[in-house]
Short mmCIF file of C-alpha atoms in Angstrom, two decimals:
data_model
loop_
_atom_site.label_atom_id
_atom_site.label_comp_id
_atom_site.label_asym_id
_atom_site.label_seq_id
_atom_site.Cartn_x
_atom_site.Cartn_y
_atom_site.Cartn_z
CA MET A 1 47.22 13.39 -77.99
CA SER A 2 50.62 11.89 -78.61
CA GLY A 3 49.29 10.60 -82.17
CA SER A 4 48.81 14.54 -82.70
CA ARG A 5 52.07 15.52 -81.11
CA GLU A 6 54.15 11.98 -82.71
CA LYS A 7 52.58 13.92 -86.34
CA MET A 8 53.90 17.52 -85.20
CA ARG A 9 57.50 16.51 -84.40
CA ALA A 10 57.62 14.81 -87.77
CA ILE A 11 56.53 17.78 -89.56
CA LEU A 12 59.02 19.31 -87.44
CA LEU A 13 61.87 17.26 -88.42
CA ALA A 14 60.66 16.88 -91.82
CA PHE A 15 60.81 20.86 -92.03
CA VAL A 16 64.39 21.39 -90.43
CA MET A 17 65.96 18.50 -92.76
CA VAL A 18 64.69 20.41 -96.16
CA THR A 19 65.54 23.46 -95.11
CA SER A 20 69.11 22.45 -93.96
CA VAL A 21 69.81 20.45 -97.54
CA PHE A 22 68.17 23.61 -98.72
CA GLY A 23 70.89 25.65 -97.64
CA MET A 24 73.47 23.69 -97.83
CA THR A 25 72.89 23.40 -101.32
CA VAL A 26 72.93 27.16 -101.88
CA ALA A 27 76.34 27.86 -99.60
CA PHE A 28 78.29 24.99 -101.79
CA SER A 29 76.69 26.02 -105.60
CA GLY A 30 77.43 29.52 -105.09
CA THR A 31 80.84 28.76 -104.00
CA VAL A 32 81.41 26.78 -106.62
CA ALA A 33 80.61 29.81 -109.37
CA ALA A 34 81.83 32.09 -107.02
CA GLY A 35 85.41 31.43 -108.60
CA SER A 36 84.85 30.03 -112.91
CA VAL A 37 83.91 32.04 -115.72
CA THR A 38 83.76 30.08 -119.21
CA VAL A 39 84.49 32.49 -121.89
CA SER A 40 84.28 31.92 -125.60
CA PRO A 41 86.58 33.97 -127.96
CA SER A 42 84.61 36.03 -128.76
CA ASP A 43 85.02 37.93 -125.31
CA ASN A 44 87.76 39.31 -124.10
CA LEU A 45 90.44 36.81 -122.13
CA GLN A 46 91.75 39.31 -119.78
CA ASN A 47 88.67 41.94 -118.96
CA GLU A 48 86.79 38.12 -118.48
CA LEU A 49 89.94 37.67 -115.93
CA ASP A 50 89.57 41.23 -114.17
CA ASN A 51 85.59 40.53 -113.98
CA LEU A 52 86.59 37.30 -111.63
CA ASP A 53 87.01 38.19 -108.01
CA ARG A 54 90.66 37.73 -107.10
CA THR A 55 90.94 38.99 -104.50
CA ASP A 56 89.00 37.25 -102.02
CA ASN A 57 91.65 34.43 -100.74
CA ASN A 58 89.49 31.48 -102.94
CA PRO A 59 90.78 29.73 -106.21
CA ASP A 60 89.47 30.95 -109.33
CA THR A 61 89.80 28.67 -112.84
CA LEU A 62 89.06 30.71 -116.27
CA ILE A 63 87.42 28.16 -118.54
CA LEU A 64 88.12 28.73 -121.98
CA GLU A 65 85.29 26.85 -125.53
CA ASP A 66 86.98 26.11 -128.14
CA GLY A 67 88.26 27.59 -130.73
CA SER A 68 91.06 31.26 -131.29
CA TYR A 69 92.00 33.47 -128.05
CA SER A 70 94.27 36.11 -130.48
CA GLY A 71 94.27 40.25 -130.99
CA SER A 72 93.95 42.87 -128.67
CA GLY A 73 92.56 42.05 -124.28
CA ASN A 74 93.20 38.56 -124.87
CA THR A 75 96.45 38.62 -123.51
CA LEU A 76 96.30 37.59 -120.02
CA THR A 77 98.27 40.24 -117.35
CA ILE A 78 97.62 38.32 -114.33
CA ASP A 79 97.87 41.05 -111.67
CA GLU A 80 95.97 39.43 -108.57
CA THR A 81 96.89 36.79 -106.03
CA ASP A 82 94.43 34.51 -105.42
CA ASP A 83 95.68 30.97 -107.09
CA LEU A 84 94.17 30.75 -111.07
CA THR A 85 93.65 27.19 -113.36
CA ILE A 86 93.63 28.72 -117.06
CA ARG A 87 92.17 25.29 -118.93
CA ALA A 88 90.21 23.87 -121.69
CA ALA A 89 86.31 23.92 -121.66
CA ASP A 90 85.99 20.03 -122.23
CA GLY A 91 86.56 18.43 -125.38
CA ALA A 92 87.91 21.77 -126.58
CA SER A 93 91.12 23.12 -128.01
CA PRO A 94 91.57 26.45 -127.77
CA LYS A 95 94.64 28.48 -128.51
CA ILE A 96 95.64 31.62 -127.30
CA ASP A 97 97.69 34.03 -129.82
CA ALA A 98 99.37 36.61 -128.98
CA GLU A 99 101.00 36.95 -132.73
CA ALA A 100 97.69 38.54 -133.60
CA GLY A 101 97.94 41.77 -132.32
CA ASP A 102 99.05 42.44 -128.95
CA SER A 103 102.49 42.65 -128.74
CA GLY A 104 103.70 40.77 -125.30
CA ALA A 105 104.14 37.03 -123.33
CA ALA A 106 100.72 35.92 -124.35
CA ILE A 107 100.26 35.42 -120.29
CA ASP A 108 102.56 37.63 -117.97
CA ILE A 109 102.80 36.01 -114.91
CA THR A 110 102.93 40.05 -112.53
CA ALA A 111 101.57 38.73 -109.23
CA ASP A 112 102.76 36.12 -106.63
CA THR A 113 100.77 33.27 -106.71
CA GLN A 114 99.74 30.19 -108.48
CA VAL A 115 98.97 29.71 -112.13
CA THR A 116 97.91 26.01 -113.80
CA ILE A 117 96.88 25.62 -117.38
CA GLU A 118 95.60 22.99 -118.30
CA ASN A 119 95.04 21.41 -122.16
CA VAL A 120 95.91 24.76 -124.26
CA ASN A 121 97.64 25.61 -126.97
CA ILE A 122 99.56 29.08 -125.90
CA THR A 123 101.60 31.12 -129.23
CA GLY A 124 104.00 33.90 -128.66
CA ASN A 125 104.86 37.30 -130.41
CA ASP A 126 107.49 36.83 -132.24
CA ASN A 127 110.55 37.97 -129.76
CA THR A 128 109.15 37.92 -127.13
CA ASN A 129 108.47 35.54 -124.23
CA VAL A 130 105.29 32.89 -124.07
CA ILE A 131 104.87 32.54 -120.68
CA ASN A 132 106.10 35.71 -118.33
CA ALA A 133 106.53 33.88 -115.03
CA ASN A 134 108.20 37.28 -113.40
CA GLY A 135 106.13 38.01 -110.47
CA LEU A 136 106.59 34.30 -108.97
CA SER A 137 108.82 33.93 -105.70
CA GLY A 138 109.84 30.48 -104.19
CA SER A 139 107.17 29.36 -102.21
CA THR A 140 104.91 29.53 -106.36
CA THR A 141 104.67 27.13 -109.08
CA LEU A 142 103.18 28.05 -112.51
CA THR A 143 101.99 23.98 -113.57
CA VAL A 144 101.32 23.26 -117.47
CA GLN A 145 100.30 19.98 -118.72
CA ASP A 146 98.65 18.43 -121.50
CA SER A 147 99.77 21.68 -123.54
CA PHE A 148 101.88 23.62 -126.33
CA ILE A 149 103.87 26.36 -126.00
CA ASN A 150 104.88 27.99 -129.50
CA VAL A 151 107.82 29.86 -129.33
CA SER A 152 107.28 32.49 -132.84
CA ASP A 153 110.52 32.86 -135.01
CA ASN A 154 109.87 35.78 -137.06
CA ASP A 155 113.76 36.15 -137.87
CA GLY A 156 115.52 32.97 -137.56
CA ASP A 157 117.09 33.67 -134.50
CA ALA A 158 113.98 32.10 -132.24
CA GLY A 159 117.00 31.53 -128.44
CA ASP A 160 116.69 34.74 -127.22
CA VAL A 161 113.22 34.26 -126.62
CA PHE A 162 111.70 31.59 -123.98
CA ALA A 163 108.99 29.48 -123.96
CA VAL A 164 109.05 29.88 -119.53
CA ARG A 165 110.65 32.23 -118.14
CA THR A 166 110.54 33.83 -114.28
CA ASN A 167 113.64 35.64 -112.88
CA ARG A 168 112.64 35.67 -109.04
CA GLY A 169 113.35 32.03 -108.13
CA GLY A 170 109.41 30.57 -109.20
CA ALA A 171 108.96 26.53 -109.12
CA VAL A 172 107.93 25.82 -113.24
CA ASP A 173 105.87 22.44 -113.32
CA LEU A 174 105.57 20.97 -117.56
CA GLN A 175 103.81 18.03 -117.24
CA ASN A 176 102.93 16.71 -120.90
CA VAL A 177 103.46 19.97 -122.35
CA ASN A 178 105.55 20.38 -126.30
CA ILE A 179 107.59 23.06 -126.84
CA ARG A 180 108.17 24.17 -130.01
CA THR A 181 109.31 26.65 -132.86
CA VAL A 182 106.91 28.09 -135.30
CA ASP A 183 106.92 30.42 -137.82
CA ALA A 184 105.75 33.65 -137.14
CA GLY A 185 101.72 34.03 -138.44
CA THR A 186 101.04 30.30 -137.59
CA SER A 187 99.71 28.76 -134.11
CA GLY A 188 101.37 25.73 -135.07
CA ASP A 189 98.39 23.82 -135.62
#
């Protein structure tokens, strides 16, 4: 009889272990995938950002595939408070080009939130700041790393535009960033 009990106990233990591992796998994969989306140049960046749950108090990630994000809908307004990372997909060299259609900054941060931009080439519209970070306060930071910020200059006086501008005291942390003035109509390639 004890052999039968031992077998039942072993089967019950195996079932509990398999169920626990399966449950943990589902829980962890749901947490990781819920806050990130990979987009291609044919997608609308703003729509993809807006489709993320930006109010669940979890960091979100917008992963950009290789190519140029230009024209209507491909500049970003960050107006929710969840932390956000905008980064290139592995091996990709994405370009956000506000010059090719939208009027205004390539990235406009209107919320008080942590924003990180990694490995992205960003070009602003002529005579407009490339990144407006006016929503940041003293407790939040915009981090840009391993990226290019291109200030577009149509009229020869790029001195009236900023690569990055904040006016509420938020911190800006630039790490391995190349800021340059480019002729209008180019993306700094």
